[in-house]
Amino acid sequence: MSTKNPEGYLRLQFELNNIFQQGTNEKKVINSYINEKVSEAIDDAREPQINQLIRVTEAFIDQGKVAYVDLENQINYPLVKEAIARFINLN
């Protein structure tokens, strides 16, 4: 999100899938917010794919945290929805 201030922005980005090691040889690739694998095919615009991306984005907004630098240049990690509210209030 951009602001009137050229230095001000809030970057919201997350990994679609994470790799979890279970045991010695077994790896599990899932999204940590919805506990299922999310397709990373950027050109797949089928309805099930779009619905899954909407679900994972909503879960990220509700559960995720983001690095946020406040006015005193202190980094903290609020929930995404709290960071968005702070950003809007300050800009």
PDB file of C-alpha atoms in Angstrom:
ATOM      1  CA  MET A   1       0.000   0.000   0.000  1.00  0.00           C
ATOM      2  CA  SER A   2       1.388   3.393  -0.849  1.00  0.00           C
ATOM      3  CA  THR A   3       0.895   6.705   0.932  1.00  0.00           C
ATOM      4  CA  LYS A   4       1.256  10.442   0.496  1.00  0.00           C
ATOM      5  CA  ASN A   5       4.635   9.973   2.131  1.00  0.00           C
ATOM      6  CA  PRO A   6       7.060   8.600  -0.522  1.00  0.00           C
ATOM      7  CA  GLU A   7       8.874   6.704   2.245  1.00  0.00           C
ATOM      8  CA  GLY A   8       5.705   5.109   3.627  1.00  0.00           C
ATOM      9  CA  TYR A   9       4.505   1.677   2.590  1.00  0.00           C
ATOM     10  CA  LEU A  10       3.251  -1.580   4.058  1.00  0.00           C
ATOM     11  CA  ARG A  11       4.380  -4.726   2.276  1.00  0.00           C
ATOM     12  CA  LEU A  12       2.120  -7.733   2.754  1.00  0.00           C
ATOM     13  CA  GLN A  13       3.738 -10.876   1.414  1.00  0.00           C
ATOM     14  CA  PHE A  14       3.802 -14.504   2.510  1.00  0.00           C
ATOM     15  CA  GLU A  15       4.976 -17.869   1.257  1.00  0.00           C
ATOM     16  CA  LEU A  16       2.214 -19.846  -0.400  1.00  0.00           C
ATOM     17  CA  ASN A  17       3.704 -23.108   0.825  1.00  0.00           C
ATOM     18  CA  ASN A  18       6.212 -24.116   3.472  1.00  0.00           C
ATOM     19  CA  ILE A  19       8.258 -27.314   3.589  1.00  0.00           C
ATOM     20  CA  PHE A  20       8.051 -29.187   6.874  1.00  0.00           C
ATOM     21  CA  GLN A  21      10.481 -32.026   7.580  1.00  0.00           C
ATOM     22  CA  GLN A  22       8.882 -35.005   9.271  1.00  0.00           C
ATOM     23  CA  GLY A  23      11.242 -37.773  10.290  1.00  0.00           C
ATOM     24  CA  THR A  24      14.313 -38.341   8.164  1.00  0.00           C
ATOM     25  CA  ASN A  25      13.124 -38.543   4.534  1.00  0.00           C
ATOM     26  CA  GLU A  26       9.533 -37.306   4.556  1.00  0.00           C
ATOM     27  CA  LYS A  27       8.823 -33.705   3.608  1.00  0.00           C
ATOM     28  CA  LYS A  28       5.380 -32.128   3.717  1.00  0.00           C
ATOM     29  CA  VAL A  29       4.643 -29.098   1.539  1.00  0.00           C
ATOM     30  CA  ILE A  30       1.653 -27.122   2.823  1.00  0.00           C
ATOM     31  CA  ASN A  31       0.432 -23.627   3.463  1.00  0.00           C
ATOM     32  CA  SER A  32       0.797 -22.962   7.172  1.00  0.00           C
ATOM     33  CA  TYR A  33      -2.411 -20.893   7.368  1.00  0.00           C
ATOM     34  CA  ILE A  34      -4.871 -23.367   5.843  1.00  0.00           C
ATOM     35  CA  ASN A  35      -2.859 -26.611   6.275  1.00  0.00           C
ATOM     36  CA  GLU A  36      -3.090 -27.702   2.666  1.00  0.00           C
ATOM     37  CA  LYS A  37      -0.913 -27.333  -0.397  1.00  0.00           C
ATOM     38  CA  VAL A  38      -1.684 -24.222  -2.428  1.00  0.00           C
ATOM     39  CA  SER A  39      -1.130 -24.300  -6.169  1.00  0.00           C
ATOM     40  CA  GLU A  40       1.643 -21.946  -7.227  1.00  0.00           C
ATOM     41  CA  ALA A  41       0.616 -21.949 -10.902  1.00  0.00           C
ATOM     42  CA  ILE A  42       0.316 -18.203 -11.484  1.00  0.00           C
ATOM     43  CA  ASP A  43      -1.564 -18.623 -14.756  1.00  0.00           C
ATOM     44  CA  ASP A  44      -4.240 -20.969 -13.341  1.00  0.00           C
ATOM     45  CA  ALA A  45      -7.378 -18.815 -13.125  1.00  0.00           C
ATOM     46  CA  ARG A  46      -9.876 -21.622 -12.620  1.00  0.00           C
ATOM     47  CA  GLU A  47     -12.514 -21.013  -9.958  1.00  0.00           C
ATOM     48  CA  PRO A  48     -11.198 -23.584  -7.440  1.00  0.00           C
ATOM     49  CA  GLN A  49      -7.712 -22.033  -7.648  1.00  0.00           C
ATOM     50  CA  ILE A  50      -9.045 -18.489  -7.182  1.00  0.00           C
ATOM     51  CA  ASN A  51     -11.212 -19.617  -4.241  1.00  0.00           C
ATOM     52  CA  GLN A  52      -8.211 -21.296  -2.595  1.00  0.00           C
ATOM     53  CA  LEU A  53      -6.118 -18.119  -3.011  1.00  0.00           C
ATOM     54  CA  ILE A  54      -8.930 -16.076  -1.454  1.00  0.00           C
ATOM     55  CA  ARG A  55      -9.141 -18.497   1.506  1.00  0.00           C
ATOM     56  CA  VAL A  56      -5.389 -18.450   2.117  1.00  0.00           C
ATOM     57  CA  THR A  57      -5.264 -14.644   1.849  1.00  0.00           C
ATOM     58  CA  GLU A  58      -8.116 -14.266   4.336  1.00  0.00           C
ATOM     59  CA  ALA A  59      -6.346 -16.681   6.699  1.00  0.00           C
ATOM     60  CA  PHE A  60      -3.103 -14.693   6.324  1.00  0.00           C
ATOM     61  CA  ILE A  61      -4.916 -11.465   7.212  1.00  0.00           C
ATOM     62  CA  ASP A  62      -6.544 -13.096  10.266  1.00  0.00           C
ATOM     63  CA  GLN A  63      -3.584 -15.161  11.526  1.00  0.00           C
ATOM     64  CA  GLY A  64      -0.401 -13.810   9.958  1.00  0.00           C
ATOM     65  CA  LYS A  65       2.101 -11.398  11.399  1.00  0.00           C
ATOM     66  CA  VAL A  66       4.174  -8.829   9.548  1.00  0.00           C
ATOM     67  CA  ALA A  67       7.363  -6.940  10.369  1.00  0.00           C
ATOM     68  CA  TYR A  68       6.285  -3.382  11.091  1.00  0.00           C
ATOM     69  CA  VAL A  69       8.618  -0.444  11.668  1.00  0.00           C
ATOM     70  CA  ASP A  70       6.979   2.189  13.862  1.00  0.00           C
ATOM     71  CA  LEU A  71       7.660   5.925  13.997  1.00  0.00           C
ATOM     72  CA  GLU A  72      10.585   5.369  16.390  1.00  0.00           C
ATOM     73  CA  ASN A  73      12.159   2.885  13.912  1.00  0.00           C
ATOM     74  CA  GLN A  74      11.393  -0.030  16.232  1.00  0.00           C
ATOM     75  CA  ILE A  75      10.495  -3.308  14.515  1.00  0.00           C
ATOM     76  CA  ASN A  76       7.570  -5.259  15.915  1.00  0.00           C
ATOM     77  CA  TYR A  77       5.408  -8.082  14.586  1.00  0.00           C
ATOM     78  CA  PRO A  78       1.694  -7.322  14.912  1.00  0.00           C
ATOM     79  CA  LEU A  79      -1.072  -9.307  13.269  1.00  0.00           C
ATOM     80  CA  VAL A  80      -1.536  -8.294   9.633  1.00  0.00           C
ATOM     81  CA  LYS A  81      -4.939  -6.734  10.293  1.00  0.00           C
ATOM     82  CA  GLU A  82      -3.459  -4.667  13.147  1.00  0.00           C
ATOM     83  CA  ALA A  83      -0.585  -3.522  10.908  1.00  0.00           C
ATOM     84  CA  ILE A  84      -3.070  -2.462   8.218  1.00  0.00           C
ATOM     85  CA  ALA A  85      -5.085  -0.467  10.771  1.00  0.00           C
ATOM     86  CA  ARG A  86      -1.934   1.254  12.110  1.00  0.00           C
ATOM     87  CA  PHE A  87      -0.765   2.029   8.596  1.00  0.00           C
ATOM     88  CA  ILE A  88      -4.104   3.583   7.633  1.00  0.00           C
ATOM     89  CA  ASN A  89      -4.249   5.635  10.842  1.00  0.00           C
ATOM     90  CA  LEU A  90      -0.732   7.009  10.336  1.00  0.00           C
ATOM     91  CA  ASN A  91      -1.087   7.764   6.637  1.00  0.00           C
TER      92      ASN A  91
END
